[in-house]
């Protein structure tokens, strides 16, 4: 069980306050206490995620200044090829986040290293299996509907990114091992140092930086987290864009919007990590009430931040696009998509956080089914209908996918609201014992 310092702060009885006022003041104080716990985890995690995302985003920014084809090639590789591979790896390794977090909460510290070693074996094997995707990426992109020019250019870039896959296979377990123990500051410093090197060696750092982080032994694979949160919707979205007339312009415009969305998503990814740690630790310790209250606090916080980011996107929609392109055609197309980008920013402020709740509680399989249903059964068909049948083009395709994201978010809210947290705490204790925790304590 947690120590007394982890228990929510409740006010002593005050005779000058009635029961309703006292409960309200007590809730506010408890909310502040839990917010502090979350920000102590989320703050360094957000900083780390921004540094990590900057590696690919800066490369994409430089590519956009070179030309439209280069921007399309880099964005397609990052979002489709790397996104697909990292999404698979993240799914394979997500069990480590649940197991390490709950084992730490239960006090079974020796099991954390065993879980990490098992995850290394699984992810390195997975990385070997995924290498052919990078090698034959031009054929995959052609099959998905991209043009020959974009597919070939993205395929050449993908070959240079193969070492990144193995570096992340090593980093991912280390990241979860440290994250479960709330050791996030050291990872933030390592990521900042790598970003500086990335800027100094901008021509080759997209492939080099992950290997440097692996040598540091403390970095985080935040790009893969972004892919888990976004790629399941962006892959079919970009594939459909390739079928539009003159696809180079809409693909470039979409890549700019994804880049902006990705920056904002780093905040949500930081909260994703924080709530995963909080939920897994508290469930492992048997503190069902604290786990539930932490979910409430992080949901409110992330939604407020998402609304603020939505306002910023709308206020700067005439200007931010010129950071990525000097093409007026691409700029005009991006302006048309700004409203959809703003709504996506708002929705993606909560959805990754709820996914973090799911990982902390061990609901990965359920969330995977929800993702498939919302994106590929609802979102993608709706996007095709709006974009092609109703001739709404890029806006119709994206609008359909926003519908899928909205549906997914609603379902996750409903599941979280109906969760029996006492039962989840009992399951967490059983899970730790099942995976060797009992033996570790003997």
Short mmCIF file of C-alpha atoms in Angstrom, two decimals:
data_model
loop_
_atom_site.label_atom_id
_atom_site.label_comp_id
_atom_site.label_asym_id
_atom_site.label_seq_id
_atom_site.Cartn_x
_atom_site.Cartn_y
_atom_site.Cartn_z
CA UNK A 1 0.00 0.00 0.00
CA UNK A 2 1.07 3.58 -0.49
CA UNK A 3 2.65 5.51 2.34
CA UNK A 4 0.73 8.12 4.22
CA UNK A 5 2.22 10.85 2.06
CA UNK A 6 0.46 9.39 -0.95
CA UNK A 7 -2.98 9.58 0.60
CA UNK A 8 -5.21 12.47 -0.54
CA UNK A 9 -5.14 15.50 1.68
CA UNK A 10 -8.45 16.02 3.46
CA UNK A 11 -9.26 19.01 5.60
CA UNK A 12 -9.85 18.78 9.29
CA UNK A 13 -13.35 19.69 10.40
CA UNK A 14 -13.87 23.46 10.41
CA UNK A 15 -16.78 24.70 12.48
CA UNK A 16 -17.05 27.88 10.40
CA UNK A 17 -17.83 25.90 7.21
CA UNK A 18 -20.91 23.88 6.52
CA UNK A 19 -20.60 20.34 5.15
CA UNK A 20 -21.01 21.39 1.51
CA UNK A 21 -18.38 24.12 1.68
CA UNK A 22 -15.97 21.87 3.55
CA UNK A 23 -16.28 19.12 0.95
CA UNK A 24 -15.73 21.65 -1.85
CA UNK A 25 -12.59 23.06 -0.25
CA UNK A 26 -11.37 19.53 0.47
CA UNK A 27 -11.88 18.53 -3.16
CA UNK A 28 -9.95 21.57 -4.40
CA UNK A 29 -7.03 20.80 -2.10
CA UNK A 30 -7.04 17.14 -3.07
CA UNK A 31 -7.21 18.11 -6.74
CA UNK A 32 -4.17 20.35 -6.28
CA UNK A 33 -2.23 17.59 -4.56
CA UNK A 34 -2.91 15.10 -7.34
CA UNK A 35 -2.14 17.73 -9.99
CA UNK A 36 1.27 18.23 -8.41
CA UNK A 37 1.95 14.49 -8.56
CA UNK A 38 0.93 14.38 -12.21
CA UNK A 39 2.95 17.43 -13.26
CA UNK A 40 6.05 16.08 -11.54
CA UNK A 41 5.82 13.19 -13.98
CA UNK A 42 4.24 14.93 -16.96
CA UNK A 43 6.49 18.02 -16.98
CA UNK A 44 9.76 16.22 -17.72
CA UNK A 45 7.87 13.77 -19.94
CA UNK A 46 6.44 16.60 -22.06
CA UNK A 47 9.86 18.21 -22.37
CA UNK A 48 11.37 14.87 -23.36
CA UNK A 49 8.64 14.17 -25.89
CA UNK A 50 9.09 17.59 -27.48
CA UNK A 51 12.83 17.00 -27.84
CA UNK A 52 12.21 13.57 -29.35
CA UNK A 53 9.53 14.75 -31.73
CA UNK A 54 11.78 17.62 -32.82
CA UNK A 55 14.18 15.11 -34.39
CA UNK A 56 11.73 14.13 -37.12
CA UNK A 57 9.91 17.45 -37.24
CA UNK A 58 13.07 19.47 -37.89
CA UNK A 59 14.08 17.08 -40.64
CA UNK A 60 10.63 17.50 -42.18
CA UNK A 61 10.93 21.28 -41.88
CA UNK A 62 14.29 21.28 -43.67
CA UNK A 63 12.89 18.98 -46.36
CA UNK A 64 9.96 21.33 -46.96
CA UNK A 65 12.32 24.17 -47.73
CA UNK A 66 14.06 22.02 -50.36
CA UNK A 67 10.95 21.15 -52.34
CA UNK A 68 7.46 19.68 -52.42
CA UNK A 69 8.61 16.16 -53.32
CA UNK A 70 11.16 16.05 -50.50
CA UNK A 71 8.57 17.22 -47.95
CA UNK A 72 6.10 14.59 -49.13
CA UNK A 73 8.73 11.83 -49.03
CA UNK A 74 9.90 12.56 -45.49
CA UNK A 75 6.38 13.03 -44.12
CA UNK A 76 5.11 9.83 -45.74
CA UNK A 77 8.04 7.79 -44.38
CA UNK A 78 7.68 9.22 -40.88
CA UNK A 79 3.91 8.81 -40.74
CA UNK A 80 3.30 5.63 -42.73
CA UNK A 81 6.37 3.36 -42.77
CA UNK A 82 7.90 4.36 -39.42
CA UNK A 83 4.44 4.85 -37.95
CA UNK A 84 3.31 1.37 -38.91
CA UNK A 85 6.48 -0.29 -37.63
CA UNK A 86 6.60 1.63 -34.36
CA UNK A 87 2.92 1.06 -33.80
CA UNK A 88 3.51 -2.69 -33.94
CA UNK A 89 6.53 -2.45 -31.64
CA UNK A 90 4.69 -0.26 -29.18
CA UNK A 91 1.84 -2.75 -29.06
CA UNK A 92 4.28 -5.61 -28.48
CA UNK A 93 6.02 -3.73 -25.69
CA UNK A 94 3.05 -2.07 -24.00
CA UNK A 95 2.71 -4.98 -21.57
CA UNK A 96 5.99 -3.88 -20.00
CA UNK A 97 4.46 -0.53 -19.07
CA UNK A 98 1.64 -2.29 -17.22
CA UNK A 99 3.82 -4.94 -15.56
CA UNK A 100 6.63 -2.63 -14.44
CA UNK A 101 4.27 0.02 -13.14
CA UNK A 102 2.12 -2.39 -11.16
CA UNK A 103 5.14 -4.34 -9.88
CA UNK A 104 6.71 -1.12 -8.62
CA UNK A 105 3.47 -0.12 -6.92
CA UNK A 106 3.31 -3.54 -5.27
CA UNK A 107 6.91 -3.27 -4.05
CA UNK A 108 8.18 -6.14 -6.24
CA UNK A 109 11.26 -4.20 -7.40
CA UNK A 110 13.39 -7.19 -8.48
CA UNK A 111 10.84 -8.12 -11.15
CA UNK A 112 11.33 -4.85 -13.03
CA UNK A 113 14.71 -5.92 -14.42
CA UNK A 114 13.39 -9.35 -15.39
CA UNK A 115 10.46 -7.77 -17.25
CA UNK A 116 12.83 -5.41 -19.08
CA UNK A 117 15.10 -8.23 -20.26
CA UNK A 118 12.14 -10.22 -21.55
CA UNK A 119 10.93 -7.16 -23.42
CA UNK A 120 14.33 -6.66 -25.05
CA UNK A 121 14.16 -10.16 -26.52
CA UNK A 122 10.62 -9.62 -27.80
CA UNK A 123 11.27 -6.20 -29.34
CA UNK A 124 14.57 -7.09 -30.99
CA UNK A 125 12.88 -10.09 -32.59
CA UNK A 126 10.02 -7.86 -33.70
CA UNK A 127 12.48 -5.34 -35.17
CA UNK A 128 14.06 -8.07 -37.31
CA UNK A 129 10.64 -9.08 -38.59
CA UNK A 130 9.78 -5.46 -39.46
CA UNK A 131 12.94 -4.69 -41.47
CA UNK A 132 11.41 -5.96 -44.76
CA UNK A 133 8.71 -3.28 -44.45
CA UNK A 134 11.40 -0.63 -44.81
CA UNK A 135 13.07 -2.47 -47.69
CA UNK A 136 9.91 -2.90 -49.77
CA UNK A 137 8.32 0.39 -48.69
CA UNK A 138 8.00 1.77 -52.25
CA UNK A 139 5.80 -1.18 -53.22
CA UNK A 140 3.73 -0.77 -50.05
CA UNK A 141 3.16 2.92 -50.72
CA UNK A 142 2.26 2.28 -54.35
CA UNK A 143 -0.28 -0.33 -53.25
CA UNK A 144 -1.70 2.17 -50.74
CA UNK A 145 -2.34 4.67 -53.52
CA UNK A 146 0.68 6.96 -53.51
CA UNK A 147 2.31 8.13 -56.74
CA UNK A 148 5.48 6.53 -58.08
CA UNK A 149 7.54 9.66 -57.42
CA UNK A 150 6.51 9.97 -53.78
CA UNK A 151 6.79 6.22 -53.16
CA UNK A 152 10.31 5.93 -54.55
CA UNK A 153 11.55 9.02 -52.72
CA UNK A 154 10.04 7.85 -49.43
CA UNK A 155 11.51 4.37 -49.97
CA UNK A 156 15.04 5.74 -50.30
CA UNK A 157 14.60 7.70 -47.08
CA UNK A 158 13.20 4.62 -45.31
CA UNK A 159 16.39 2.63 -45.96
CA UNK A 160 18.41 5.18 -44.03
CA UNK A 161 16.00 4.83 -41.11
CA UNK A 162 16.48 1.08 -40.51
CA UNK A 163 19.10 1.53 -37.71
CA UNK A 164 16.55 3.65 -35.87
CA UNK A 165 14.27 0.63 -35.56
CA UNK A 166 16.81 -1.40 -33.59
CA UNK A 167 17.84 1.54 -31.43
CA UNK A 168 14.24 2.03 -30.38
CA UNK A 169 13.88 -1.68 -29.69
CA UNK A 170 16.54 -1.27 -27.01
CA UNK A 171 15.34 2.10 -25.74
CA UNK A 172 11.69 1.24 -25.34
CA UNK A 173 12.15 -1.25 -22.46
CA UNK A 174 14.66 1.03 -20.71
CA UNK A 175 12.22 3.89 -21.00
CA UNK A 176 9.40 1.90 -19.37
CA UNK A 177 11.73 0.52 -16.71
CA UNK A 178 12.71 4.03 -15.60
CA UNK A 179 9.29 5.57 -16.15
CA UNK A 180 7.61 3.03 -13.85
CA UNK A 181 9.98 4.16 -11.08
CA UNK A 182 9.22 7.85 -11.79
CA UNK A 183 12.81 8.51 -12.93
CA UNK A 184 11.97 10.98 -15.66
CA UNK A 185 14.31 13.95 -15.15
CA UNK A 186 17.44 12.13 -16.30
CA UNK A 187 15.69 11.12 -19.51
CA UNK A 188 14.74 14.73 -20.14
CA UNK A 189 18.38 15.82 -19.91
CA UNK A 190 19.55 13.05 -22.23
CA UNK A 191 16.89 13.96 -24.80
CA UNK A 192 17.87 17.64 -24.69
CA UNK A 193 21.48 16.74 -25.35
CA UNK A 194 20.54 14.54 -28.29
CA UNK A 195 18.44 17.34 -29.78
CA UNK A 196 21.43 19.66 -29.71
CA UNK A 197 23.50 17.05 -31.56
CA UNK A 198 20.64 16.62 -34.01
CA UNK A 199 20.76 20.28 -34.90
CA UNK A 200 24.54 20.19 -35.29
CA UNK A 201 24.39 17.15 -37.55
CA UNK A 202 21.06 17.89 -39.23
CA UNK A 203 21.91 16.09 -42.46
CA UNK A 204 22.24 12.67 -40.85
CA UNK A 205 20.85 13.00 -37.34
CA UNK A 206 17.44 11.45 -38.06
CA UNK A 207 19.13 8.06 -38.32
CA UNK A 208 22.03 8.80 -35.93
CA UNK A 209 20.20 10.36 -33.00
CA UNK A 210 18.30 7.26 -31.82
CA UNK A 211 21.58 5.32 -31.67
CA UNK A 212 23.17 8.06 -29.59
CA UNK A 213 20.21 7.91 -27.23
CA UNK A 214 20.62 4.14 -26.92
CA UNK A 215 24.19 4.71 -25.77
CA UNK A 216 22.84 7.12 -23.17
CA UNK A 217 20.60 4.30 -21.88
CA UNK A 218 17.96 6.73 -20.69
CA UNK A 219 16.12 8.12 -23.69
CA UNK A 220 12.48 7.70 -24.59
CA UNK A 221 10.78 6.55 -27.76
CA UNK A 222 8.22 9.32 -27.91
CA UNK A 223 7.96 9.13 -31.67
CA UNK A 224 6.57 5.62 -31.26
CA UNK A 225 4.05 6.88 -28.72
CA UNK A 226 2.96 9.50 -31.19
CA UNK A 227 2.51 6.81 -33.79
CA UNK A 228 0.31 4.81 -31.41
CA UNK A 229 -1.85 7.84 -30.77
CA UNK A 230 -2.00 9.15 -34.33
CA UNK A 231 -0.74 6.73 -36.99
CA UNK A 232 -3.75 4.43 -36.94
CA UNK A 233 -5.79 7.33 -38.30
CA UNK A 234 -3.10 9.04 -40.38
CA UNK A 235 -2.03 5.99 -42.37
CA UNK A 236 -5.37 5.54 -44.16
CA UNK A 237 -5.72 9.30 -44.34
CA UNK A 238 -2.47 9.77 -46.25
CA UNK A 239 -3.23 6.75 -48.40
CA UNK A 240 -6.51 8.30 -49.51
CA UNK A 241 -4.78 11.61 -50.20
CA UNK A 242 -2.57 9.84 -52.69
CA UNK A 243 -5.65 9.02 -54.78
CA UNK A 244 -6.68 12.67 -55.18
CA UNK A 245 -5.92 14.63 -58.38
CA UNK A 246 -2.48 16.29 -58.10
CA UNK A 247 -1.74 14.49 -54.80
CA UNK A 248 1.57 16.25 -54.12
CA UNK A 249 -0.09 19.45 -52.88
CA UNK A 250 -2.68 17.82 -50.54
CA UNK A 251 -0.06 15.41 -49.17
CA UNK A 252 2.25 18.33 -48.40
CA UNK A 253 -0.58 20.31 -46.81
CA UNK A 254 -1.59 17.32 -44.71
CA UNK A 255 2.00 16.73 -43.62
CA UNK A 256 2.23 20.32 -42.38
CA UNK A 257 -0.97 19.89 -40.38
CA UNK A 258 0.29 16.59 -38.96
CA UNK A 259 3.50 18.29 -37.92
CA UNK A 260 1.62 20.98 -35.99
CA UNK A 261 -0.70 18.35 -34.53
CA UNK A 262 2.33 16.34 -33.51
CA UNK A 263 3.82 19.21 -31.52
CA UNK A 264 0.60 19.59 -29.57
CA UNK A 265 0.31 15.83 -29.17
CA UNK A 266 3.58 15.83 -27.24
CA UNK A 267 1.72 17.43 -24.33
CA UNK A 268 -0.87 14.67 -24.41
CA UNK A 269 1.88 12.06 -24.72
CA UNK A 270 3.51 13.46 -21.59
CA UNK A 271 0.24 13.13 -19.73
CA UNK A 272 -0.16 9.67 -21.28
CA UNK A 273 3.06 8.61 -19.57
CA UNK A 274 2.16 10.32 -16.30
CA UNK A 275 -1.30 8.79 -15.97
CA UNK A 276 -0.02 5.37 -16.99
CA UNK A 277 2.50 5.52 -14.15
CA UNK A 278 -0.02 6.87 -11.65
CA UNK A 279 -2.71 4.30 -12.51
CA UNK A 280 -0.35 1.31 -12.64
CA UNK A 281 1.46 2.28 -9.43
CA UNK A 282 -1.73 2.90 -7.47
CA UNK A 283 -3.48 -0.23 -8.75
CA UNK A 284 -0.39 -2.28 -7.95
CA UNK A 285 -0.46 -0.85 -4.44
CA UNK A 286 -4.19 -1.58 -4.13
CA UNK A 287 -5.21 2.11 -4.01
CA UNK A 288 -8.30 2.04 -6.22
CA UNK A 289 -9.62 5.43 -5.11
CA UNK A 290 -6.38 7.27 -5.89
CA UNK A 291 -6.17 5.63 -9.31
CA UNK A 292 -9.69 6.78 -10.15
CA UNK A 293 -9.15 10.31 -8.86
CA UNK A 294 -5.94 10.64 -10.86
CA UNK A 295 -7.86 9.79 -14.02
CA UNK A 296 -10.35 12.58 -13.30
CA UNK A 297 -7.61 15.15 -12.68
CA UNK A 298 -5.57 14.33 -15.79
CA UNK A 299 -8.66 14.26 -18.03
CA UNK A 300 -9.74 17.73 -16.96
CA UNK A 301 -6.23 19.13 -17.22
CA UNK A 302 -5.51 17.76 -20.69
CA UNK A 303 -8.87 18.89 -22.06
CA UNK A 304 -8.30 22.46 -20.88
CA UNK A 305 -4.83 22.48 -22.48
CA UNK A 306 -6.28 21.05 -25.70
CA UNK A 307 -8.87 23.83 -25.87
CA UNK A 308 -6.13 26.44 -25.43
CA UNK A 309 -4.08 24.86 -28.24
CA UNK A 310 -7.14 24.83 -30.47
CA UNK A 311 -7.47 28.59 -29.99
CA UNK A 312 -3.78 29.10 -30.84
CA UNK A 313 -4.11 27.10 -34.08
CA UNK A 314 -7.09 29.17 -35.19
CA UNK A 315 -5.37 32.43 -34.29
CA UNK A 316 -2.18 31.59 -36.25
CA UNK A 317 -3.69 29.73 -39.21
CA UNK A 318 -2.48 32.40 -41.66
CA UNK A 319 1.15 32.21 -40.54
CA UNK A 320 2.38 28.84 -39.21
CA UNK A 321 2.28 27.15 -42.61
CA UNK A 322 5.14 29.30 -43.96
CA UNK A 323 7.50 27.65 -41.50
CA UNK A 324 7.23 24.50 -43.61
CA UNK A 325 6.80 25.57 -47.22
CA UNK A 326 7.41 28.38 -49.68
CA UNK A 327 4.82 27.05 -52.12
CA UNK A 328 1.66 29.17 -52.37
CA UNK A 329 -0.34 26.18 -53.59
CA UNK A 330 0.59 24.19 -50.51
CA UNK A 331 0.01 27.21 -48.26
CA UNK A 332 -3.50 27.78 -49.63
CA UNK A 333 -4.40 24.11 -49.20
CA UNK A 334 -3.11 24.16 -45.63
CA UNK A 335 -5.27 27.18 -44.80
CA UNK A 336 -8.34 25.24 -45.89
CA UNK A 337 -7.45 22.43 -43.47
CA UNK A 338 -6.77 24.70 -40.48
CA UNK A 339 -10.26 24.35 -39.00
CA UNK A 340 -10.08 20.56 -39.14
CA UNK A 341 -6.62 20.74 -37.59
CA UNK A 342 -8.03 22.78 -34.70
CA UNK A 343 -10.72 20.19 -33.95
CA UNK A 344 -8.20 17.36 -34.23
CA UNK A 345 -5.94 19.12 -31.73
CA UNK A 346 -8.84 19.31 -29.28
CA UNK A 347 -9.84 15.65 -29.67
CA UNK A 348 -6.26 14.39 -29.49
CA UNK A 349 -5.74 16.19 -26.19
CA UNK A 350 -7.89 13.59 -24.42
CA UNK A 351 -7.69 10.42 -26.49
CA UNK A 352 -3.98 9.65 -25.80
CA UNK A 353 -4.54 10.31 -22.10
CA UNK A 354 -7.35 7.78 -21.96
CA UNK A 355 -5.09 5.35 -23.80
CA UNK A 356 -2.53 5.89 -21.03
CA UNK A 357 -5.19 4.96 -18.49
CA UNK A 358 -5.84 1.78 -20.46
CA UNK A 359 -2.15 0.84 -20.53
CA UNK A 360 -1.76 1.50 -16.82
CA UNK A 361 -4.73 -0.75 -16.07
CA UNK A 362 -3.78 -3.44 -18.63
CA UNK A 363 -6.61 -2.97 -21.14
CA UNK A 364 -4.41 -3.00 -24.27
CA UNK A 365 -6.41 -5.65 -26.13
CA UNK A 366 -9.72 -3.85 -25.62
CA UNK A 367 -8.28 -0.53 -26.81
CA UNK A 368 -6.79 -2.21 -29.89
CA UNK A 369 -10.22 -3.49 -30.93
CA UNK A 370 -11.73 -0.04 -30.35
CA UNK A 371 -9.04 1.57 -32.52
CA UNK A 372 -9.63 -0.84 -35.39
CA UNK A 373 -13.39 -0.40 -35.27
CA UNK A 374 -13.34 3.39 -35.02
CA UNK A 375 -10.69 4.08 -37.65
CA UNK A 376 -11.14 1.32 -40.22
CA UNK A 377 -14.84 0.54 -39.93
CA UNK A 378 -16.14 4.06 -39.26
CA UNK A 379 -13.53 6.74 -39.94
CA UNK A 380 -11.95 5.50 -43.17
CA UNK A 381 -15.22 4.63 -44.99
CA UNK A 382 -16.70 7.96 -43.91
CA UNK A 383 -13.63 9.77 -45.23
CA UNK A 384 -13.81 7.97 -48.57
CA UNK A 385 -17.52 8.78 -48.86
CA UNK A 386 -17.07 12.47 -48.04
CA UNK A 387 -13.85 12.92 -49.99
CA UNK A 388 -14.68 11.08 -53.21
CA UNK A 389 -18.40 10.41 -53.47
CA UNK A 390 -19.40 13.86 -52.24
CA UNK A 391 -16.39 15.55 -53.88
CA UNK A 392 -15.20 17.26 -50.70
CA UNK A 393 -11.61 16.26 -51.41
CA UNK A 394 -9.01 16.57 -48.67
CA UNK A 395 -11.39 18.17 -46.20
CA UNK A 396 -13.90 15.34 -46.65
CA UNK A 397 -11.27 12.64 -46.08
CA UNK A 398 -9.99 14.29 -42.93
CA UNK A 399 -13.50 15.06 -41.72
CA UNK A 400 -14.40 11.40 -41.88
CA UNK A 401 -11.35 10.44 -39.85
CA UNK A 402 -12.20 13.08 -37.25
CA UNK A 403 -15.51 11.28 -36.87
CA UNK A 404 -13.59 8.10 -36.08
CA UNK A 405 -11.42 9.86 -33.51
CA UNK A 406 -14.51 11.41 -31.90
CA UNK A 407 -16.22 8.01 -31.66
CA UNK A 408 -13.12 6.42 -30.16
CA UNK A 409 -12.84 9.17 -27.55
CA UNK A 410 -16.50 8.81 -26.55
CA UNK A 411 -16.14 5.04 -26.16
CA UNK A 412 -12.99 5.38 -24.05
CA UNK A 413 -14.72 7.96 -21.83
CA UNK A 414 -17.65 5.60 -21.31
CA UNK A 415 -15.41 2.63 -20.49
CA UNK A 416 -13.33 4.65 -18.04
CA UNK A 417 -16.43 6.08 -16.35
CA UNK A 418 -17.96 2.62 -15.86
CA UNK A 419 -14.77 0.98 -14.57
CA UNK A 420 -14.88 -0.79 -11.21
CA UNK A 421 -11.56 0.41 -9.84
CA UNK A 422 -11.68 -1.85 -6.79
CA UNK A 423 -11.86 -4.83 -9.14
CA UNK A 424 -8.98 -3.44 -11.23
CA UNK A 425 -6.83 -3.12 -8.10
CA UNK A 426 -7.50 -6.78 -7.26
CA UNK A 427 -6.62 -7.80 -10.81
CA UNK A 428 -3.38 -5.84 -10.64
CA UNK A 429 -2.30 -7.69 -7.49
CA UNK A 430 -3.12 -11.02 -9.16
CA UNK A 431 -1.24 -10.00 -12.30
CA UNK A 432 1.94 -9.21 -10.37
CA UNK A 433 1.81 -12.63 -8.70
CA UNK A 434 1.03 -14.40 -11.98
CA UNK A 435 4.08 -12.89 -13.72
CA UNK A 436 6.53 -13.83 -10.99
CA UNK A 437 6.07 -11.16 -8.33
CA UNK A 438 5.32 -13.63 -5.60
CA UNK A 439 8.45 -15.59 -6.32
CA UNK A 440 10.53 -12.43 -6.34
CA UNK A 441 9.46 -11.57 -2.84
CA UNK A 442 10.30 -15.00 -1.37
#
